[in-house]
CSV table of C-alpha atoms in Angstrom, one decimal:
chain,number,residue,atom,x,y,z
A,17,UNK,CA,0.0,0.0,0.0
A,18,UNK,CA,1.5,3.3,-1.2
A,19,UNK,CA,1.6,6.3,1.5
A,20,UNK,CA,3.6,8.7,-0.4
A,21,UNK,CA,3.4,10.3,-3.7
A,22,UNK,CA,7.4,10.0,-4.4
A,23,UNK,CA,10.1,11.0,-2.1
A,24,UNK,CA,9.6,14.7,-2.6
A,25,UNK,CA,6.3,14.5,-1.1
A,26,UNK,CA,8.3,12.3,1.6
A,27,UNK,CA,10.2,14.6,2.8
A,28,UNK,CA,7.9,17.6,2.6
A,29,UNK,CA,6.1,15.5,5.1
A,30,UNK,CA,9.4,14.9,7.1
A,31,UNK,CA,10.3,18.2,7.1
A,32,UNK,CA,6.8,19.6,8.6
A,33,UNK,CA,7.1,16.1,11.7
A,34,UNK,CA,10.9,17.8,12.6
A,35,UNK,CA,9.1,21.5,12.3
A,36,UNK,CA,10.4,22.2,16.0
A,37,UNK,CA,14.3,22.0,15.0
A,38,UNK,CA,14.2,24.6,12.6
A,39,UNK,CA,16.3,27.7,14.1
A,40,UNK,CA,18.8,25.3,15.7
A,41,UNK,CA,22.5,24.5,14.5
A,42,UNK,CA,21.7,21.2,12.5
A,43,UNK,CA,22.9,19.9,8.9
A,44,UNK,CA,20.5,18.0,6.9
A,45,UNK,CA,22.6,14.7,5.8
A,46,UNK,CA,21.2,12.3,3.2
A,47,UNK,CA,22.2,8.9,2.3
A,48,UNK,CA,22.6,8.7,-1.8
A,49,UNK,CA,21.1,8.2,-3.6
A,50,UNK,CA,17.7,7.6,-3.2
A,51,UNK,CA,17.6,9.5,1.0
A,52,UNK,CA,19.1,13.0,-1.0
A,53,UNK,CA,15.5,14.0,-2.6
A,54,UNK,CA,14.0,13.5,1.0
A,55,UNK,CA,16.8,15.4,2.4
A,56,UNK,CA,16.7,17.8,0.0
A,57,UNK,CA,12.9,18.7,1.2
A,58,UNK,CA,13.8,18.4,4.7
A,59,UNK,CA,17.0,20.9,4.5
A,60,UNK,CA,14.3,23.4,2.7
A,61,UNK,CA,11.7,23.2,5.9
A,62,UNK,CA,14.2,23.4,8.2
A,63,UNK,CA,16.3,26.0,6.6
A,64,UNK,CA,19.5,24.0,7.2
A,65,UNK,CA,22.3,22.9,5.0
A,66,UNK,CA,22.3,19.5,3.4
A,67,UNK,CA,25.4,17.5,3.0
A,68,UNK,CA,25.7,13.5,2.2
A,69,UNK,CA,27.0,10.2,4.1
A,70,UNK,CA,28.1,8.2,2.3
A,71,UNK,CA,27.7,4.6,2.9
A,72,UNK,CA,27.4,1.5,0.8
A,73,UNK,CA,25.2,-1.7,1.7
A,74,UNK,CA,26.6,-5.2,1.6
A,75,UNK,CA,24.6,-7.5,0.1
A,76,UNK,CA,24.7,-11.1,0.1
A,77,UNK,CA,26.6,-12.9,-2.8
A,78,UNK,CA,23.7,-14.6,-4.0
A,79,UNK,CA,21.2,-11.7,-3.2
A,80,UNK,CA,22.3,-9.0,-3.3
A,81,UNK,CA,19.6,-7.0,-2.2
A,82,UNK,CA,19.4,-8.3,1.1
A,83,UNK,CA,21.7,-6.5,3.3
A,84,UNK,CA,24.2,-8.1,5.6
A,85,UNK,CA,26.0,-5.1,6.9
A,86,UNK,CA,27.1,-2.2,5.8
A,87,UNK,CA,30.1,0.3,5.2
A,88,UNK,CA,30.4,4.1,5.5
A,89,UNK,CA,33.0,6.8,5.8
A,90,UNK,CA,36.0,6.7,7.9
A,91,UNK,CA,36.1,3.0,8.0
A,92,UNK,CA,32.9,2.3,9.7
A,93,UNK,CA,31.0,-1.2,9.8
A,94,UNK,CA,28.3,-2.2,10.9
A,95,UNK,CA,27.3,-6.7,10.1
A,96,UNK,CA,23.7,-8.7,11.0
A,97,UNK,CA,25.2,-11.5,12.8
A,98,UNK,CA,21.9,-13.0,12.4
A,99,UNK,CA,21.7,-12.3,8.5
A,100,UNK,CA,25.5,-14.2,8.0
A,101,UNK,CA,24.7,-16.8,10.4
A,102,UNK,CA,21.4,-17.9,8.2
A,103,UNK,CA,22.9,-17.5,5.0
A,104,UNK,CA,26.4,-19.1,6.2
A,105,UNK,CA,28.2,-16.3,4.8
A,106,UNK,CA,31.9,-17.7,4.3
A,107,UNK,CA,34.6,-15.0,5.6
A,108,UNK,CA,36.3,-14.8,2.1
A,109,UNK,CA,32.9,-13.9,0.8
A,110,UNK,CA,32.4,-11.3,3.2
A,111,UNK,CA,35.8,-10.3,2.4
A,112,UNK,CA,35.0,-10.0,-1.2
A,113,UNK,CA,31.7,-8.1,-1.1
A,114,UNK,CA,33.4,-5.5,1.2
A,115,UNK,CA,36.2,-4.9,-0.9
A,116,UNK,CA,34.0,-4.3,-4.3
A,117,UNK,CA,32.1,-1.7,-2.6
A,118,UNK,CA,34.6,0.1,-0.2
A,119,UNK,CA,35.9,0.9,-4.0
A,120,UNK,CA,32.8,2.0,-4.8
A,121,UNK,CA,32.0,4.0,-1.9
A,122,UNK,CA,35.4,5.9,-2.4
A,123,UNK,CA,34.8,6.4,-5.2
A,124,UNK,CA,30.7,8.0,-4.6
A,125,UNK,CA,32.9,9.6,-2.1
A,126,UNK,CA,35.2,11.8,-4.6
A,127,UNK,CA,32.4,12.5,-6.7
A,128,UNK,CA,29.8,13.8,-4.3
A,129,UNK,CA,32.5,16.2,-2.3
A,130,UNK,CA,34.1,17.2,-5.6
A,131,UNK,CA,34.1,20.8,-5.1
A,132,UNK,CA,32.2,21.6,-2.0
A,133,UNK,CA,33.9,20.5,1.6
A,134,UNK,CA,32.2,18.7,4.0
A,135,UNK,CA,29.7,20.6,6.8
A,136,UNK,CA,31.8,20.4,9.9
A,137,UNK,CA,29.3,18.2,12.6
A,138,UNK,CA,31.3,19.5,15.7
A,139,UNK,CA,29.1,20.0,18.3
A,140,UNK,CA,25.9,19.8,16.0
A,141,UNK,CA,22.9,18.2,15.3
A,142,UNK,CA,22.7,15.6,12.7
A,143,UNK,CA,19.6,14.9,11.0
A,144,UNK,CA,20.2,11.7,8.9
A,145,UNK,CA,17.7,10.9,6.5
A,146,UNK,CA,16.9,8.3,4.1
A,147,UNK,CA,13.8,7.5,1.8
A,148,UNK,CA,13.1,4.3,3.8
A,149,UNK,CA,15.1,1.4,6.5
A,150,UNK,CA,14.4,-2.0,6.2
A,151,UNK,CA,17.1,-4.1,8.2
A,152,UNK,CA,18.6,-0.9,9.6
A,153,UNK,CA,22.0,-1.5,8.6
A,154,UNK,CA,22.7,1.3,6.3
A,155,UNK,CA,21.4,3.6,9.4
A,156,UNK,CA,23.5,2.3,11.9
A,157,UNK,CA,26.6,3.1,10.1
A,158,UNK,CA,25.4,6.6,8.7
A,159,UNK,CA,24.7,7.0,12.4
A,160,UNK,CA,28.2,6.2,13.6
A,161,UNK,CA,30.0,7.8,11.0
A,162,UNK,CA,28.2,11.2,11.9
A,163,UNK,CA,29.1,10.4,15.6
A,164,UNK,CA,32.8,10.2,14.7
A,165,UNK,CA,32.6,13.4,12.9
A,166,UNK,CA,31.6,15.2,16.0
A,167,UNK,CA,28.1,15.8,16.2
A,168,UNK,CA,26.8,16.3,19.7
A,169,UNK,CA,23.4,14.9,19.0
A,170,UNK,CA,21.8,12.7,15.9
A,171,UNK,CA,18.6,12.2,14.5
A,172,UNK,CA,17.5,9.8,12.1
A,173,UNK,CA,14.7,10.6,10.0
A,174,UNK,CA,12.7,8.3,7.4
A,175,UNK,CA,9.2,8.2,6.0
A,176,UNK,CA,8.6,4.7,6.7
A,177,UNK,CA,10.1,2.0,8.3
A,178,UNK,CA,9.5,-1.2,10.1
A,179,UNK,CA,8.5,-1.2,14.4
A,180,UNK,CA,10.7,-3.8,14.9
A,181,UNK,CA,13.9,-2.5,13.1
A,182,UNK,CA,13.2,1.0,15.1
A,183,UNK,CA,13.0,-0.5,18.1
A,184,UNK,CA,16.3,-2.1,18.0
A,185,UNK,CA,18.2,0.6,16.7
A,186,UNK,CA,21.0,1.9,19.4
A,187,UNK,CA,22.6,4.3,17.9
A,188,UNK,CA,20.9,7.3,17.2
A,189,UNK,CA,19.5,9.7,20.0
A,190,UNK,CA,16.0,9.5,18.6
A,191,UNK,CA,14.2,8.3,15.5
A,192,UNK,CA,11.6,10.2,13.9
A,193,UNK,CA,9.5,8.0,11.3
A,194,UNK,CA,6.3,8.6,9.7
A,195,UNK,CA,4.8,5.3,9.4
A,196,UNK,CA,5.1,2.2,10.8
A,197,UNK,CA,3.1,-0.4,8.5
A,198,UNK,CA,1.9,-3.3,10.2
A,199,UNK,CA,3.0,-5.5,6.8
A,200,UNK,CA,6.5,-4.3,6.0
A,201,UNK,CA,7.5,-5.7,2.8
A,202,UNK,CA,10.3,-3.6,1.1
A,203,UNK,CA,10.7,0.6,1.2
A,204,UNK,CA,9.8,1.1,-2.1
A,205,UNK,CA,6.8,-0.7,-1.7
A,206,UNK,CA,5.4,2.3,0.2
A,207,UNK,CA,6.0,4.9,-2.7
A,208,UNK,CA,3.5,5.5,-5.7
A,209,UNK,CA,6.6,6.6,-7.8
A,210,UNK,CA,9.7,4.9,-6.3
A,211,UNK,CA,12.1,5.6,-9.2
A,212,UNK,CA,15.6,5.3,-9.0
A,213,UNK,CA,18.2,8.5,-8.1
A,214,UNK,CA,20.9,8.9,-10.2
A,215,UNK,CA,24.2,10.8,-9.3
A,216,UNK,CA,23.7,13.7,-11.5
A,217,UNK,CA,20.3,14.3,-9.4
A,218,UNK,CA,21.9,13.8,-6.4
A,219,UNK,CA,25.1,16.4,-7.1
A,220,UNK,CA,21.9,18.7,-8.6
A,221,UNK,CA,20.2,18.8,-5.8
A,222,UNK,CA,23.4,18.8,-3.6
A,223,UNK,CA,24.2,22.0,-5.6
A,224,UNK,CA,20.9,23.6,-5.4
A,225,UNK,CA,21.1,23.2,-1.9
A,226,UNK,CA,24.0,24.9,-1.6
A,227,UNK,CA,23.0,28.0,-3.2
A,228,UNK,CA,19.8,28.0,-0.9
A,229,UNK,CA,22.3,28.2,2.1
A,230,UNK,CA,24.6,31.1,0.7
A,231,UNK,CA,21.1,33.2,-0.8
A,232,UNK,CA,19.8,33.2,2.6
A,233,UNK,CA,19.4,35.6,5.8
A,234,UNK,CA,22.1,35.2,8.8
A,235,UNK,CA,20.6,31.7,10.7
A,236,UNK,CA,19.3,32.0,13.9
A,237,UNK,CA,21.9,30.2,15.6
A,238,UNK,CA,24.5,32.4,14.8
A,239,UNK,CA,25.5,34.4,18.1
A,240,UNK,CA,23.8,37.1,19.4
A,241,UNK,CA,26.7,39.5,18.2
A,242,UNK,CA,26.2,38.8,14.9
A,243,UNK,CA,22.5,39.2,15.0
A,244,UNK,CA,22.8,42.6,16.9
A,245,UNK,CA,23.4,44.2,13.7
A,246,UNK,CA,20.4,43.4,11.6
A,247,UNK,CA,17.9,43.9,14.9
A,248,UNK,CA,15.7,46.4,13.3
A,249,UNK,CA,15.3,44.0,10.9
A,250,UNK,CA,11.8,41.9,11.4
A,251,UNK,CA,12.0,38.3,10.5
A,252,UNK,CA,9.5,36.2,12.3
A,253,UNK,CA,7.3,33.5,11.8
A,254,UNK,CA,3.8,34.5,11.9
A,255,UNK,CA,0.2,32.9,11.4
A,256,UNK,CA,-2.4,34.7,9.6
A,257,UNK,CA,-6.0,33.5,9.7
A,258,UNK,CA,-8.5,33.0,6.8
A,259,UNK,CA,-12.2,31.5,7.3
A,260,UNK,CA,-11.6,29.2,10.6
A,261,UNK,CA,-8.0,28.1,9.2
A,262,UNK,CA,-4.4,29.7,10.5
A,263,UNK,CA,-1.9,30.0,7.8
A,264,UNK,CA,2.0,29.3,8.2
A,265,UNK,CA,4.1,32.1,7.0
A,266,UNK,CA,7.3,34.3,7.1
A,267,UNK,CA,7.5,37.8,7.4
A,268,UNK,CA,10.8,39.9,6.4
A,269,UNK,CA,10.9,43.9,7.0
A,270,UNK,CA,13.0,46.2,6.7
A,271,UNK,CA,12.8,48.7,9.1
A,272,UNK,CA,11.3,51.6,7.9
A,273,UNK,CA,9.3,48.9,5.1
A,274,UNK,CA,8.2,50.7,2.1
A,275,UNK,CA,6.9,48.0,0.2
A,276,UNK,CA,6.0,43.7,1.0
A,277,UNK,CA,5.8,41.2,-1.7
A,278,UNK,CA,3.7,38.1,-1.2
A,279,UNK,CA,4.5,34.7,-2.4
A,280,UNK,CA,1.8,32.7,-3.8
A,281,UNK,CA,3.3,29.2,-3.7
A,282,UNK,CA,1.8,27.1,-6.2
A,283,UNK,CA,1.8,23.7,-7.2
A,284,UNK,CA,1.9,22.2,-3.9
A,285,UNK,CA,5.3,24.1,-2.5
A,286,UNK,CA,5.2,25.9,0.9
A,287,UNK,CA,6.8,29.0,2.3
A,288,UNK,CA,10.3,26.8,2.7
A,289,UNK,CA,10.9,26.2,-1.3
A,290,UNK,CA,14.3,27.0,-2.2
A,291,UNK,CA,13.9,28.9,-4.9
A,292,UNK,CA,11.4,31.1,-3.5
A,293,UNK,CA,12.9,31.8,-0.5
A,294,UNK,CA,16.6,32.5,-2.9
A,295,UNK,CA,14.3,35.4,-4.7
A,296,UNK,CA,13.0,36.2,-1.4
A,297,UNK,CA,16.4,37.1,0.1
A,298,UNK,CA,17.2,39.5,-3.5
A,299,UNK,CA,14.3,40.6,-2.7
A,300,UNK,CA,15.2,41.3,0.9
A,301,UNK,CA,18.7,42.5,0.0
A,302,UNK,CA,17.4,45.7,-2.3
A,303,UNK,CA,15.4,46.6,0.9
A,304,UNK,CA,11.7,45.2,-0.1
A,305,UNK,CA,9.8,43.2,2.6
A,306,UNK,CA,8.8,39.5,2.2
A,307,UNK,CA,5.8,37.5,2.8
A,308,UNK,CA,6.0,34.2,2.2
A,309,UNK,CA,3.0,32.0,3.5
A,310,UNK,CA,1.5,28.4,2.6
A,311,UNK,CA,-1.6,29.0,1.4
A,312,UNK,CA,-2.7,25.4,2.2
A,313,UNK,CA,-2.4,23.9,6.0
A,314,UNK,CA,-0.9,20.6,6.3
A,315,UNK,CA,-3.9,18.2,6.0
A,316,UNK,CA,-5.2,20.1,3.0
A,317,UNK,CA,-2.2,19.5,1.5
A,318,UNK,CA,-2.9,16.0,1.2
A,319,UNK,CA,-6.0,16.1,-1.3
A,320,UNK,CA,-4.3,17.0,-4.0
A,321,UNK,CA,-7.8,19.0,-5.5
A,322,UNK,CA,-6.8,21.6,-3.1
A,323,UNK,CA,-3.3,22.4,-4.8
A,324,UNK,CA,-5.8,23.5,-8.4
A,325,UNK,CA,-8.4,25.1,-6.8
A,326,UNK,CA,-7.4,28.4,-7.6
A,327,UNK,CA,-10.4,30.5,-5.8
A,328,UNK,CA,-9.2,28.7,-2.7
A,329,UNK,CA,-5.5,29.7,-3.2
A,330,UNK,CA,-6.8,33.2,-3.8
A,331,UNK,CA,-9.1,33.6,-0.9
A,332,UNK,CA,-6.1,32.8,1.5
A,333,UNK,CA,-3.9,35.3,-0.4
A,334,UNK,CA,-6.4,38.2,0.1
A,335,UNK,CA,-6.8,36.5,3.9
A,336,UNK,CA,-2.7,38.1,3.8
A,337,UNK,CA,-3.5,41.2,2.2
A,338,UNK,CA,-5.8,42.2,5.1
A,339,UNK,CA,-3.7,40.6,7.6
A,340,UNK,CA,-0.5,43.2,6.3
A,341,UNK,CA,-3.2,46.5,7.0
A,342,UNK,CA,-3.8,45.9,10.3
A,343,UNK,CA,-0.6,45.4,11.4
A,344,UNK,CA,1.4,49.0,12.2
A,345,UNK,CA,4.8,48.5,10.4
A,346,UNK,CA,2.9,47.2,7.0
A,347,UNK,CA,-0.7,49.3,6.8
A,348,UNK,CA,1.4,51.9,4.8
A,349,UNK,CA,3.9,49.7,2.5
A,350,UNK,CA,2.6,49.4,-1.2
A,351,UNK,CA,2.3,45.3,-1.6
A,352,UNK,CA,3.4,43.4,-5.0
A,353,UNK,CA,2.1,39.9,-5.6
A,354,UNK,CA,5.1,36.9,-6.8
A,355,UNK,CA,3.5,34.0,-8.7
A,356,UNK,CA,4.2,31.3,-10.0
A,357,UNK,CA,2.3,28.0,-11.6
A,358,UNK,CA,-1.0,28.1,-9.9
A,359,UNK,CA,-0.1,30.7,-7.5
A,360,UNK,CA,0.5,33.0,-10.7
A,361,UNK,CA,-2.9,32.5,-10.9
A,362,UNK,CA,-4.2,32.9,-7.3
A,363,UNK,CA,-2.0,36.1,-7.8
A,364,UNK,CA,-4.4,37.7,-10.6
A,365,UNK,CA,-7.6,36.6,-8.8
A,366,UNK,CA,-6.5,38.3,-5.7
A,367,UNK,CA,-5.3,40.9,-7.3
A,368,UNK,CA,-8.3,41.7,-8.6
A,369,UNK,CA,-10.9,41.4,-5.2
A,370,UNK,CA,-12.3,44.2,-3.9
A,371,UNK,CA,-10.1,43.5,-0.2
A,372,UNK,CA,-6.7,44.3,-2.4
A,373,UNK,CA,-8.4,47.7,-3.8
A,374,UNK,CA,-9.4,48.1,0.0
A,375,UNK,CA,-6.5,47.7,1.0
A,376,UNK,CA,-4.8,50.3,-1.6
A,377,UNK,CA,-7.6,52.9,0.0
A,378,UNK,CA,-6.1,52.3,3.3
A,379,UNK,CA,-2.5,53.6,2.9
A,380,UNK,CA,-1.8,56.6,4.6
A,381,UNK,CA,-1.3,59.6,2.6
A,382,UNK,CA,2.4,58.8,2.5
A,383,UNK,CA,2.3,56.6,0.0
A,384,UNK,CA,-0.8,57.3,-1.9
A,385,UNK,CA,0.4,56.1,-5.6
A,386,UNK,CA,1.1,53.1,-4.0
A,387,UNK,CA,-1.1,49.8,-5.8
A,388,UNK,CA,-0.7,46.2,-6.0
A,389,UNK,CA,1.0,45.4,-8.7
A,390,UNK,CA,1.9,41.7,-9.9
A,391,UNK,CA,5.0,39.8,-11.0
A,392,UNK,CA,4.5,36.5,-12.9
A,393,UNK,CA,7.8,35.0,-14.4
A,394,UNK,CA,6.9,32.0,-16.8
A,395,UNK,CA,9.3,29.6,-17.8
A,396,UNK,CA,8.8,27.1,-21.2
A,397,UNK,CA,11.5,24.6,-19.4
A,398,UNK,CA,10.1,22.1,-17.3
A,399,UNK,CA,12.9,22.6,-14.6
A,400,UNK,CA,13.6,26.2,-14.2
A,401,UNK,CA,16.8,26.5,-11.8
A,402,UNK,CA,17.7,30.4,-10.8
A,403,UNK,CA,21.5,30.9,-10.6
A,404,UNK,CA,23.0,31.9,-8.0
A,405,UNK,CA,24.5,35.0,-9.8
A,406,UNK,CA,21.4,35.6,-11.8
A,407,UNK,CA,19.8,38.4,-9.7
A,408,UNK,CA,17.7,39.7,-13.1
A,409,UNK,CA,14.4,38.4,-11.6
A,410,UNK,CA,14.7,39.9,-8.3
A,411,UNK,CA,15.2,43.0,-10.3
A,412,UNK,CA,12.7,42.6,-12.8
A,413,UNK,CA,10.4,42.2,-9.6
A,414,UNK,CA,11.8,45.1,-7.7
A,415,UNK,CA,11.8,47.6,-10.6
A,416,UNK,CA,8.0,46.6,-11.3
A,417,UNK,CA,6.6,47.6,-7.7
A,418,UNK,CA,8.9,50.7,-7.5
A,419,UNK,CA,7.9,51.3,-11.0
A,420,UNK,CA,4.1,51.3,-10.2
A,421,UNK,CA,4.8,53.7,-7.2
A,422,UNK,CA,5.7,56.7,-9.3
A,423,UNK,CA,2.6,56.4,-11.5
C-alpha cells in the first residue's frame, strides 16, 4: 500500500514532523542516492544545510539486495550476525563483497565532495535521512559515521520504516518516522513513484542546496553579536488567519518597510521552497519586505484538488492582504504579488478582489500612488533553476513595484 506520492512528497512530510528543529545548529545529511531527494525537502523546511554520508550496503553474494551489513566513511561497519549466520556467509565472501564496494563507496565519495567541503558536525545536530530502513543496517553506520565526525546529537529521519527494526536501533539519540506499516514488505513498496536516483540528481540537488544556504538571511543560531546588527530587521514566523483556518508564513521587514511582496506558492510548495525563498532574500537584500505564507495547511495539503483550486488559493492570499493593513509596520507599505504556476494564478484573482483595492484605500497619505501590482515569471523549461548569480528576476520584480509607485 502506497503512502507517499514520491520522495519529494516524503520529505515535505518529514520536514513539517521535525518543524520544532528549525532555528537550531543542524545539517540535513542524506544517504545517496535515493535518502538526498528526501533530504533535500527536509533541509528546505528546516532552513539548514544538506550534506551526504556516504555509505554503501553489503549484500549477500547470492542476493544481493538483502543487506548483511554495511560500510560508510572513515572506515565504519556495521554486520547482521543474524543475516550471516542464516545464509552461512563464508569470511572470504564477506571479504569480497566488502572490498567491491569500499571501492565504490570511495569512489561515490570523490564525486559527491568534488568541489564543496564537508559541513563540519562539531558539536551539532545531525539529521540523517533516508527514503526508507528496512534491516537498519545502512542507518547504523550513517549513524556512527556522523558520531565520529563530531556531532553532539543525531537524529534519524525516514518516512517509513518497520517497528521492529526502530526498536532495536542503538545508535541514534531519537528516531523520527512517519509510518510504521503493520505488513513491512520492502521501502519502495510504500512509494506510488519509487524511481531510481541517479548521481547527476543527487550532485543537482546537492548543488541547489548549496545556493539556498549562501542566498539566505544570517541563521538564527548564529550568536547574538552577529545578529545585533540586523535587529531592526523583522523576520519572524507568523500565522495569519482566513475563514476558521491559520496560515503558516514568514515575514521579512525592513525597518522603515516601504513595500511587501507576497508569495503565492503554487503547485503544492510551501513557504520553505528554495527557490522562492533565494528570490525572497534578492528581494530582501534591495530593501523590499517579504511574505512568504502556505496557502494550504498541512492536511489540505494531502487532497491534491486543493493544490488546483485556484479561488481557494486566492481567498487565503487576500486572507494576507488584510492581515499586512492591520498590522502597524505594513498598513502603509505598497504590496506586489510573486506568482508562480498556480499561484501565478491565485495572484491575478486576488489581485483583482475588492479586499486588495481596499486595501490600496487604506494607505496613509504617504504613499498614496502606491497599488498592488503583480509579478509572474513563466518559464517554457520544465525545470527552471535560478542561478546563483542571476539576480535579473529579483530586479525585474523590484523595478515593477517601485515602477508602479511613481505612477
Amino acid at each position: 500500500m502506497s503512502i507517499f506520492e514520491d520522495r519529494v512528497d516524503a520529505g515535505r512530510q518529514l520536514g513539517r514532523r521535525l518543524a520544532e528543529l528549525r532555528g537550531q545548529d543542524i545539517v540535513v545529511l542524506g544517504l545517496p542516492r535515493g535518502g538526498v531527494p528526501v533530504a533535500f525537502e527536509v533541509a528546505a523546511a528546516l532552513d539548514a544545510p544538506l550534506d551526504v554520508i556516504v555509505v554503501r550496503k553489503l549484500g549477500l553474494p547470492y542476493q544481493p539486495e538483502l543487506a548483511m551489513g554495511a560500510i560508510g566513511e572513515g572506515g565504519a561497519k556495521v554486520l547482521d550476525e543474524e543475516v550471516l549466520a542464516h545464509a552461512r556467509v563464508s569470511g572470504e565472501e564477506l571479504q569480497a563483497v566488502e572490498e567491491r564496494e569500499r571501492g565504490v563507496l570511495e569512489n561515490r565519495v570523490v564525486l559527491f565532495r568534488k568541489g564543496r567541503t564537508r559541513h563540519d558536525l562539531t558539536g551539532r545536530i545531525a539529521v540523517i535521512v533516508d527514503d526508507g530502513i528496512a534491516t537498519g543496517s545502512t542507518a547504523r553506520v550513517a549513524c556512527r559515521v556522523a558520531r565520529k565526525q563530531g556531532a553532539a546529537r543525531v537524529i534519524l529521519a525516514v518516512p517509513v520504516a518497520p517497528a521492529e527494526t526502530l526498536a532495536d536501533l542503538t545508535e541514534p539519540d531519537e528516531v523520527v518516522c512517519l509510518a510504521t506499516p503493520r505488513q513491512f514488505t520492502a521501502v519502495g513498496y510504500h512509494y506510488r513513484d519509487f524511481s531510481p536516483t541517479d548521481d547527476d540528481e543527487v550532485l543537482r540537488l546537492l548543488d541547489l542546496a548549496a545556493k539556498r544556504v549562501e542566498a539566505a538571511p544570517p541563521p538564527f543560531w548564529t550568536s547574538t553579536a552577529t545578529r545585533a546588527d540586523n535587529a531592526a530587521d523583522v523576520d519572524e514566523e507568523v500565522e495569519i488567519p482566513s475563514r476558521g483556518v491559520r496560515l503558516q508564513a514568514q515575514l521579512h521587514l525592513p525597518v522603515p518597510a516601504s513595500a511587501v511582496v507576497l508569495f503565492a506558492h503554487g503547485s503544492g510548495s510551501s513557504r520553505h521552497s528554495p527557490r522562492n525563498r533565494y528570490v525572497a532574500g534578492v528581494l530582501q537584500q534591495a530593501g523590499l519586505g517579504t511574505l512568504l505564507l502556505d496557502l494550504l495547511t498541512p492536511a489540505e495539503e494531502r487532497h491534491r484538488a486543493n493544490v488546483f483550486d485556484i479561488e481557494l488559493l486566492a481567498r487565503r492570499l487576500s486572507s494576507a492582504t488584510d492581515w499586512l493593513s492591520t498590522r502597524s509596520d505594513t498598513v502603509s507599505c505598497a504590496l506586489g504579488y510573486f506568482g508562480a504556476s498556480t499561484g501565478a494564478g491565485a495572484a491575478l484573482w486576488a489581485a483583482s478582489e475588492p479586499s486588495a483595492r481596499r486595501s490600496r484605500r487604506r494607505r496613509r497619505s504617504g504613499c498614496s500612488a502606491a497599488i498592488v501590482s503583480l509579478a509572474v515569471l513563466v518559464s517554457t523549461g520544465s525545470d527552471m533553476s535560478i542561478p546563483p548569480r542571476d539576480h535579473s528576476a529579483g530586479r525585474c520584480v523590484a523595478c515593477l513595484i517601485w515602477s508602479k509607485q511613481q505612477v
